[in-house]
N, CA, C and O of each residue as an XYZ file, in Angstrom:
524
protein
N     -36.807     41.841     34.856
C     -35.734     41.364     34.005
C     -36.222     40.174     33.198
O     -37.145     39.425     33.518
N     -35.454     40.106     32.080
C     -36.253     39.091     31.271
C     -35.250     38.221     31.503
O     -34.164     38.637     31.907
N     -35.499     36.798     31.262
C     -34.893     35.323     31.901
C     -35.138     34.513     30.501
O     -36.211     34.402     29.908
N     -33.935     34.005     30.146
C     -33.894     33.193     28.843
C     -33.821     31.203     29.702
O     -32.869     30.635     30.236
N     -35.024     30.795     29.501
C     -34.477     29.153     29.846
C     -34.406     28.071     28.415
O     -35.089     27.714     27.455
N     -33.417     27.916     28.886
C     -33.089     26.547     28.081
C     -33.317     25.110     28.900
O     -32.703     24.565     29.818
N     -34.484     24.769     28.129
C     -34.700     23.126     28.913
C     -33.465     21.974     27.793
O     -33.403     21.981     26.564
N     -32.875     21.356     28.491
C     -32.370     20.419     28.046
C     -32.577     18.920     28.644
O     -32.525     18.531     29.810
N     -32.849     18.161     27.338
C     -33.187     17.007     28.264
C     -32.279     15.805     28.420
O     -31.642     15.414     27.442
N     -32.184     15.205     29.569
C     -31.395     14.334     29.487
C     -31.331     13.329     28.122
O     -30.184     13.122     27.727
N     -32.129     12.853     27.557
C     -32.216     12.147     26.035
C     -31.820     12.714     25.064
O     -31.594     12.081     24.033
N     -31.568     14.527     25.174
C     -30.668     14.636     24.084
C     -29.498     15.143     24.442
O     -28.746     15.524     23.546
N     -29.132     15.245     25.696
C     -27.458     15.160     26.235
C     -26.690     13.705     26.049
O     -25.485     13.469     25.961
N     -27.641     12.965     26.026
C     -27.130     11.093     26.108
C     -27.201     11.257     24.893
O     -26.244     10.611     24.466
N     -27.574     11.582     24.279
C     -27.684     11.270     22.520
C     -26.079     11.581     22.006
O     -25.211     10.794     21.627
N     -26.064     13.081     22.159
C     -24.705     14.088     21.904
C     -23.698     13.477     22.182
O     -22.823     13.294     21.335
N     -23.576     12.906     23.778
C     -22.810     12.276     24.757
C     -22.127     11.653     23.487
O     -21.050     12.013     23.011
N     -23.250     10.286     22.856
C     -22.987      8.492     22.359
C     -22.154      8.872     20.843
O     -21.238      8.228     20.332
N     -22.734      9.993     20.392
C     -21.938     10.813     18.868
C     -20.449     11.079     18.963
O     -19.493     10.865     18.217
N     -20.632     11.707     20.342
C     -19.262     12.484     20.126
C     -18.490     11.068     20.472
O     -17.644     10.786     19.623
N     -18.589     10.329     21.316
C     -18.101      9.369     21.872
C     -18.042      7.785     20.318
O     -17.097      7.021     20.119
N     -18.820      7.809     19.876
C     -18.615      6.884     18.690
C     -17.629      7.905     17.682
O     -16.780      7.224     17.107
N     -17.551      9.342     17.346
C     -17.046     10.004     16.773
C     -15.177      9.450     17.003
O     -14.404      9.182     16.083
N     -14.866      9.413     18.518
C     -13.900      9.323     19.106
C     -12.994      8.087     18.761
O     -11.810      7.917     18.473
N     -14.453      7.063     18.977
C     -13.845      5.729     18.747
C     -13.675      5.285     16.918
O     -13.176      4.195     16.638
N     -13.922      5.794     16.321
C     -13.466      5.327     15.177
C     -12.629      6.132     14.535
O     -12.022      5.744     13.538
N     -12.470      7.606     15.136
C     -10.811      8.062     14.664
C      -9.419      7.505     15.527
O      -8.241      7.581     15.177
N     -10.026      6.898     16.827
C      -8.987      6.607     17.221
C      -8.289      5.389     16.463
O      -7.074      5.293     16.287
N      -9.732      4.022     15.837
C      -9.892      2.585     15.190
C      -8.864      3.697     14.015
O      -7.694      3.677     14.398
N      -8.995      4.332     13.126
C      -8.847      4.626     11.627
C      -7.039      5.302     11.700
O      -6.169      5.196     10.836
N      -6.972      5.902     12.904
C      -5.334      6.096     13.458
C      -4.652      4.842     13.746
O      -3.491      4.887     13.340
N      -5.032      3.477     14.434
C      -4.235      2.818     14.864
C      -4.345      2.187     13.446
O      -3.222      2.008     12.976
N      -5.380      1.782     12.595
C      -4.839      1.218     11.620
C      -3.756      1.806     10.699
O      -2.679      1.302     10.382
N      -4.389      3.206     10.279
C      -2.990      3.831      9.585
C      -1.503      3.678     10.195
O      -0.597      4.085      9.467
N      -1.278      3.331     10.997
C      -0.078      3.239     12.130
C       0.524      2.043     11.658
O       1.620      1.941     11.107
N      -0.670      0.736     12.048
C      -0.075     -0.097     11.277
C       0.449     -0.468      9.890
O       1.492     -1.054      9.604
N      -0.414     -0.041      9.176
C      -0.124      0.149      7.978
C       1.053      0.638      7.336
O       1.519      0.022      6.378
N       1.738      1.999      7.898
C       2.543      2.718      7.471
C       3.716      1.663      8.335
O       4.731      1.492      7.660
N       3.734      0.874      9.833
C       4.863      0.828      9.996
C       5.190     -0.791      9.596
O       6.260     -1.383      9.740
N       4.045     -1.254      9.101
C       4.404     -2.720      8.260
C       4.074     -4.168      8.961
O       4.107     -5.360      8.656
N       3.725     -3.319     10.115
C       3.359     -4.399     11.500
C       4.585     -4.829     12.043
O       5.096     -5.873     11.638
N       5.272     -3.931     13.180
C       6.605     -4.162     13.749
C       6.712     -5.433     14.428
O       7.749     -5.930     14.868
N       5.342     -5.996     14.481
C       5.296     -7.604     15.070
C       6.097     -8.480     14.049
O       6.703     -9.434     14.535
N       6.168     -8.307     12.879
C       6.231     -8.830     11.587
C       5.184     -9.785     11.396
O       5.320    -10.982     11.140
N       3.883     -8.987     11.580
C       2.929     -9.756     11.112
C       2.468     -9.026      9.049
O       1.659     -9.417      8.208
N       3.494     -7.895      9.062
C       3.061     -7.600      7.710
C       2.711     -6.386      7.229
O       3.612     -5.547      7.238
N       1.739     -6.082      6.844
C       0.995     -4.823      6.706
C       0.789     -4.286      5.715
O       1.154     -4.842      4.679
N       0.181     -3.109      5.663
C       0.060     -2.839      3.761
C       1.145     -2.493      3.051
O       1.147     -2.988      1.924
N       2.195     -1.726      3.348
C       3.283     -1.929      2.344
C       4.376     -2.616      2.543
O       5.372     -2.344      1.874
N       4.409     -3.812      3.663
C       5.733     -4.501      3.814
C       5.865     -5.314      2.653
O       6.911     -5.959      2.580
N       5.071     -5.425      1.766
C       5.305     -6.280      0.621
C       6.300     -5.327     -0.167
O       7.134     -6.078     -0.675
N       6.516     -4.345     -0.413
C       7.796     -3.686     -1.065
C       8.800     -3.533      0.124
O       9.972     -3.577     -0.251
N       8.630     -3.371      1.403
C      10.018     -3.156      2.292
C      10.666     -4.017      2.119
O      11.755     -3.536      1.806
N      10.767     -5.718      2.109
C      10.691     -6.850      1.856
C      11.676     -6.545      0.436
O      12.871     -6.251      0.471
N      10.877     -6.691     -0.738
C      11.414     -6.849     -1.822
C      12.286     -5.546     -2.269
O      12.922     -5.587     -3.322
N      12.294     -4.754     -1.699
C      13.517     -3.133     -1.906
C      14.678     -3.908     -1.373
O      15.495     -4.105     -2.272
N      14.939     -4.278     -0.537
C      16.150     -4.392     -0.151
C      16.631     -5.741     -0.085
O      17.675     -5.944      0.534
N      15.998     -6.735     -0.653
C      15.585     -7.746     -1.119
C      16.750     -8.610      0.131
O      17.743     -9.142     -0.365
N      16.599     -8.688      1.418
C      17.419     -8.862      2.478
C      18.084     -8.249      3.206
O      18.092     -8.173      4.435
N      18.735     -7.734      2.357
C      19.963     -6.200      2.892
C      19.608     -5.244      2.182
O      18.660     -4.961      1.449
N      20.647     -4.741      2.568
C      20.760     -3.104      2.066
C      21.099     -2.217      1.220
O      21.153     -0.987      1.217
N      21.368     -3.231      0.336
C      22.167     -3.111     -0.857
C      21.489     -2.998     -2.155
O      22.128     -3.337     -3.151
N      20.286     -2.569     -2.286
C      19.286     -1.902     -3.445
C      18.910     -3.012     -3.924
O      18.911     -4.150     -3.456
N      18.345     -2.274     -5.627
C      17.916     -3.339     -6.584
C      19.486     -3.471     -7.432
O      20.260     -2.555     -7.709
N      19.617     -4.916     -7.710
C      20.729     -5.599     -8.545
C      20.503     -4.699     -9.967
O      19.496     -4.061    -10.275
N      21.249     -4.790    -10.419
C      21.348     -3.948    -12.023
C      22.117     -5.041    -12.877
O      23.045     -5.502    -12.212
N      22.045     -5.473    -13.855
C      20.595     -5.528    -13.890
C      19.815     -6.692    -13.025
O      20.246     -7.540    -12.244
N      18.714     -6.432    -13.407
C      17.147     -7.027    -12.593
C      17.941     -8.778    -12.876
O      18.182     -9.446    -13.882
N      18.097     -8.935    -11.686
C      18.221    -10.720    -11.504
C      16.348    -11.630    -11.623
O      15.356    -11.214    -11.023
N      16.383    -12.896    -12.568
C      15.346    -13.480    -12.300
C      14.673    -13.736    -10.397
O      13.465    -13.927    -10.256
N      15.354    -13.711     -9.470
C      15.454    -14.092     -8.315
C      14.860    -12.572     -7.847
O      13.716    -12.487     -7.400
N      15.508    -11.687     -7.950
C      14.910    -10.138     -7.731
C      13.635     -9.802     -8.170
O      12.968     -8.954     -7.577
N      13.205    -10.433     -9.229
C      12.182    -10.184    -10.094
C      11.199    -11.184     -9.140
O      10.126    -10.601     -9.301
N      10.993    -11.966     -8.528
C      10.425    -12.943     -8.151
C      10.338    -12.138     -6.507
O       9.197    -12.026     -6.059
N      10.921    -11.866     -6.070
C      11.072    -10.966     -4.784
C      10.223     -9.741     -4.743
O       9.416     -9.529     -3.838
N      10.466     -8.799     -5.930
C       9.491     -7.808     -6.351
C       8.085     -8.142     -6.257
O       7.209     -7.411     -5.796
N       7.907     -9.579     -6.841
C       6.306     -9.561     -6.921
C       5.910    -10.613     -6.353
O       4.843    -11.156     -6.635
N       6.572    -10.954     -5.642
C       6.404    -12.378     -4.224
C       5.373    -13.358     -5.140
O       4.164    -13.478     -4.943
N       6.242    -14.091     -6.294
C       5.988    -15.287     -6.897
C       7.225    -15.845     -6.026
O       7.892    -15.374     -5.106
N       7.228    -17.119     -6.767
C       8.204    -18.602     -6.862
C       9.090    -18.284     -8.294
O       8.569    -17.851     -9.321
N      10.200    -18.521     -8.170
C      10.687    -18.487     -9.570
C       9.801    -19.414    -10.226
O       9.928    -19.186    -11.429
N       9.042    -20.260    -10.068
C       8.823    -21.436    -10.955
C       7.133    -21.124    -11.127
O       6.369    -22.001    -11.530
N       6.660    -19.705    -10.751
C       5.771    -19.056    -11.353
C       5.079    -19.250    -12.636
O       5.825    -19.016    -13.586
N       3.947    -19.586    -12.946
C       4.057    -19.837    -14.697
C       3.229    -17.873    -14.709
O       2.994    -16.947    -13.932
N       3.077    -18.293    -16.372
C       2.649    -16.613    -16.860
C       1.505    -15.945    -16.053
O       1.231    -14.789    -15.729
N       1.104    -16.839    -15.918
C      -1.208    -16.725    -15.449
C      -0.553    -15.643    -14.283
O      -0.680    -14.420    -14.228
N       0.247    -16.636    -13.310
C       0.514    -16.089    -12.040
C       1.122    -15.162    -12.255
O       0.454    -14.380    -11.579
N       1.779    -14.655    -12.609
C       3.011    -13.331    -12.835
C       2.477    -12.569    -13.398
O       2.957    -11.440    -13.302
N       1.249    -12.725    -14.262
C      -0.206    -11.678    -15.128
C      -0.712    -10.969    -13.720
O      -0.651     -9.784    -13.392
N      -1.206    -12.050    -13.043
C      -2.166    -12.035    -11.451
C      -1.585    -10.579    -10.862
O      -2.116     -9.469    -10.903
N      -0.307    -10.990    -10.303
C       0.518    -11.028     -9.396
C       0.498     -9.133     -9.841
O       0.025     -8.154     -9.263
N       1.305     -9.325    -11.201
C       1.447     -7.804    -11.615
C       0.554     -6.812    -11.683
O       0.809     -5.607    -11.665
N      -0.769     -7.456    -11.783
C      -2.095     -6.520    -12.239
C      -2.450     -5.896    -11.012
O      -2.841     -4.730    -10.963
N      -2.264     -7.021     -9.501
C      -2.519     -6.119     -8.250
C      -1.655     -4.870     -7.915
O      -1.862     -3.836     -7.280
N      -0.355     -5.507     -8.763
C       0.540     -4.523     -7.525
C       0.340     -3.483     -8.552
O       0.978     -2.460     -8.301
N      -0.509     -3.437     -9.869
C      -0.169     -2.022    -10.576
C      -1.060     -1.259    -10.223
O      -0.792     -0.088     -9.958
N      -2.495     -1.815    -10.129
C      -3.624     -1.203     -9.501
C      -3.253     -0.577     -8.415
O      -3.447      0.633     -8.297
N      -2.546     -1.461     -7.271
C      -2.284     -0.459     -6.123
C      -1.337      0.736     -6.112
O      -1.401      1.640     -5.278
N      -0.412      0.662     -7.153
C       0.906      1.325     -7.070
C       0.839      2.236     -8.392
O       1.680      3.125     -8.527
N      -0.016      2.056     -9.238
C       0.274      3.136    -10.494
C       0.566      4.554    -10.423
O       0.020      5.199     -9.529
N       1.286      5.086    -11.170
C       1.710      6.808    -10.421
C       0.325      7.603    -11.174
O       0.352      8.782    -10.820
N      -0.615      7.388    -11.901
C      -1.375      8.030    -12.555
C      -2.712      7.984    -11.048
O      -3.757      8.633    -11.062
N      -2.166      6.844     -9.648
C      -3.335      6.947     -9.168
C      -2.455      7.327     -7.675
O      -2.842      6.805     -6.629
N      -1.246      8.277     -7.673
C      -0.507      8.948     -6.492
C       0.550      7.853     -6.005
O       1.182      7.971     -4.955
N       0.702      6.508     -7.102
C       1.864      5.366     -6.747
C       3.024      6.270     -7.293
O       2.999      7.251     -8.036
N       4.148      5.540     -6.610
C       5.541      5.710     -7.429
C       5.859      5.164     -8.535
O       5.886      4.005     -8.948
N       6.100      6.180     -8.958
C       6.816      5.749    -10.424
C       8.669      4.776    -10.712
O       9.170      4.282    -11.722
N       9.038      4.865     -9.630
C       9.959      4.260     -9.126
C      10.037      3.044     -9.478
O      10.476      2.401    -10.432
N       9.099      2.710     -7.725
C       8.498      1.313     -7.982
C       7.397      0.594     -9.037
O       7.376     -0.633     -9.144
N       6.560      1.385     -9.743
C       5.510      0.694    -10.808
C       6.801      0.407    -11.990
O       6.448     -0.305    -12.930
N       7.952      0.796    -12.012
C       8.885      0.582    -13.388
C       9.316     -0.650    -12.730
O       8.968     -1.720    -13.229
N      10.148     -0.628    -11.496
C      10.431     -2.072    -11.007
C       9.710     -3.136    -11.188
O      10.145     -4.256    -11.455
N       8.445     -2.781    -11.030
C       7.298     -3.841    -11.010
C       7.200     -4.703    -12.731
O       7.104     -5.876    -13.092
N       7.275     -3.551    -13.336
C       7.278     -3.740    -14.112
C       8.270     -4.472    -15.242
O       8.163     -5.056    -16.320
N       9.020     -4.175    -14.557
C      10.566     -4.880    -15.109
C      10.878     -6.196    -14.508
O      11.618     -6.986    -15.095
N      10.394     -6.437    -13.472
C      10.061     -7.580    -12.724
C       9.483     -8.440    -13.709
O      10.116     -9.386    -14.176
N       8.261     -8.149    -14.066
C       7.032     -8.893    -15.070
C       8.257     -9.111    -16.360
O       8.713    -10.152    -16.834
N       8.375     -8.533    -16.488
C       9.455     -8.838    -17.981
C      10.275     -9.638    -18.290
O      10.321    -10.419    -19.241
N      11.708     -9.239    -16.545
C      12.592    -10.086    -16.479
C      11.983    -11.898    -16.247
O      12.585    -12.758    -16.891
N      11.054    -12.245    -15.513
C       9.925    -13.573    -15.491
C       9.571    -13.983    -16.621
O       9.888    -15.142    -16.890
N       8.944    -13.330    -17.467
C       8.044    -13.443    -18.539
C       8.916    -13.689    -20.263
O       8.484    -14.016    -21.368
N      10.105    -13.384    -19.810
C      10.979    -13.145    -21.014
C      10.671    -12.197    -21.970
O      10.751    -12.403    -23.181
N      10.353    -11.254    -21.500
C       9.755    -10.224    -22.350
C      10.758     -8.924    -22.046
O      10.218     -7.864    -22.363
N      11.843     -8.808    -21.604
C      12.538     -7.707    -21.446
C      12.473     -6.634    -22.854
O      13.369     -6.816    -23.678
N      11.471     -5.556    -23.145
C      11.520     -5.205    -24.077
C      11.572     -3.472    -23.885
O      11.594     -2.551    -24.701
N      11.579     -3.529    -22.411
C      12.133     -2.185    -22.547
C      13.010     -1.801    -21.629
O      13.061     -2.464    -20.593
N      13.795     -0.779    -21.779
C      14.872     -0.350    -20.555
C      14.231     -0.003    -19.348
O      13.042     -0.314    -19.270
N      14.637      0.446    -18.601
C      14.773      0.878    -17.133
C      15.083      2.599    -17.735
O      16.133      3.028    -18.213
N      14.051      3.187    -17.556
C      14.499      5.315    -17.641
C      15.076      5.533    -16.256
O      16.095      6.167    -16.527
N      15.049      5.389    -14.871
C      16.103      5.070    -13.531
C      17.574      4.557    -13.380
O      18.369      4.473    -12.443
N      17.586      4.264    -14.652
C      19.196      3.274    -14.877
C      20.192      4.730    -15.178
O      21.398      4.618    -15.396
């Protein structure tokens, strides 16, 4: 009878072992962060989108004001009312980069954002298409 052997050596079972096992540990690292992320850090330490949970309901529960209050507008883009332009330029350019709908953001929120910058800036020059 013919006999098939497979030598395996311990150095490349430990090898396989340390792969699959680093494999493990950084989907588990890349899950708990998404976790946090999505739930805002229930510690209220924050997280990646509690900066809009925060300014949506701008305390309660009771939406965005219609129209856009200076105070709302300042909430939206976590300035100071007493913000000058530079900062409210700053402020807007991150949250559009992160939030633009041309890059899978809402279009929702990039108009808020945007109306935010306006109502600050004194530049209200265009409507709200959500109104």
């Amino acid at each position: 009878s013919l006999q098939l052997r497979v030598k395996f050596s311990s150095k490349s079972m430990a090898s396989t072992f340390m792969i699959a096992a680093g494999v493990a540990a950084a989907a588990l690292a890349g899950r708990a962060i998404l976790r946090r992320a999505q739930a805002g850090g229930a510690a209220g330490g924050g997280g990646l989108f509690s900066h809009f949970t925060g300014a949506m309901t701008g305390g309660s529960e009771k939406g965005f004001e219609e129209p856009m209050s200076r105070g709302e507008a300042a909430k939206i883009l976590g300035v100071s009312l007493g913000a000058d332009k530079d900062m409210i330029a700053k402020v807007h350019r991150k949250l559009m980069i992160l939030n633009h709908p041309d890059r899978g953001g809402s279009p929702f929120l990039a108009t808020k954002v945007n109306e935010a910058k306006e109502v600050l800036t004194g530049q209200n020059k265009s409507s709200n298409p959500f109104r």
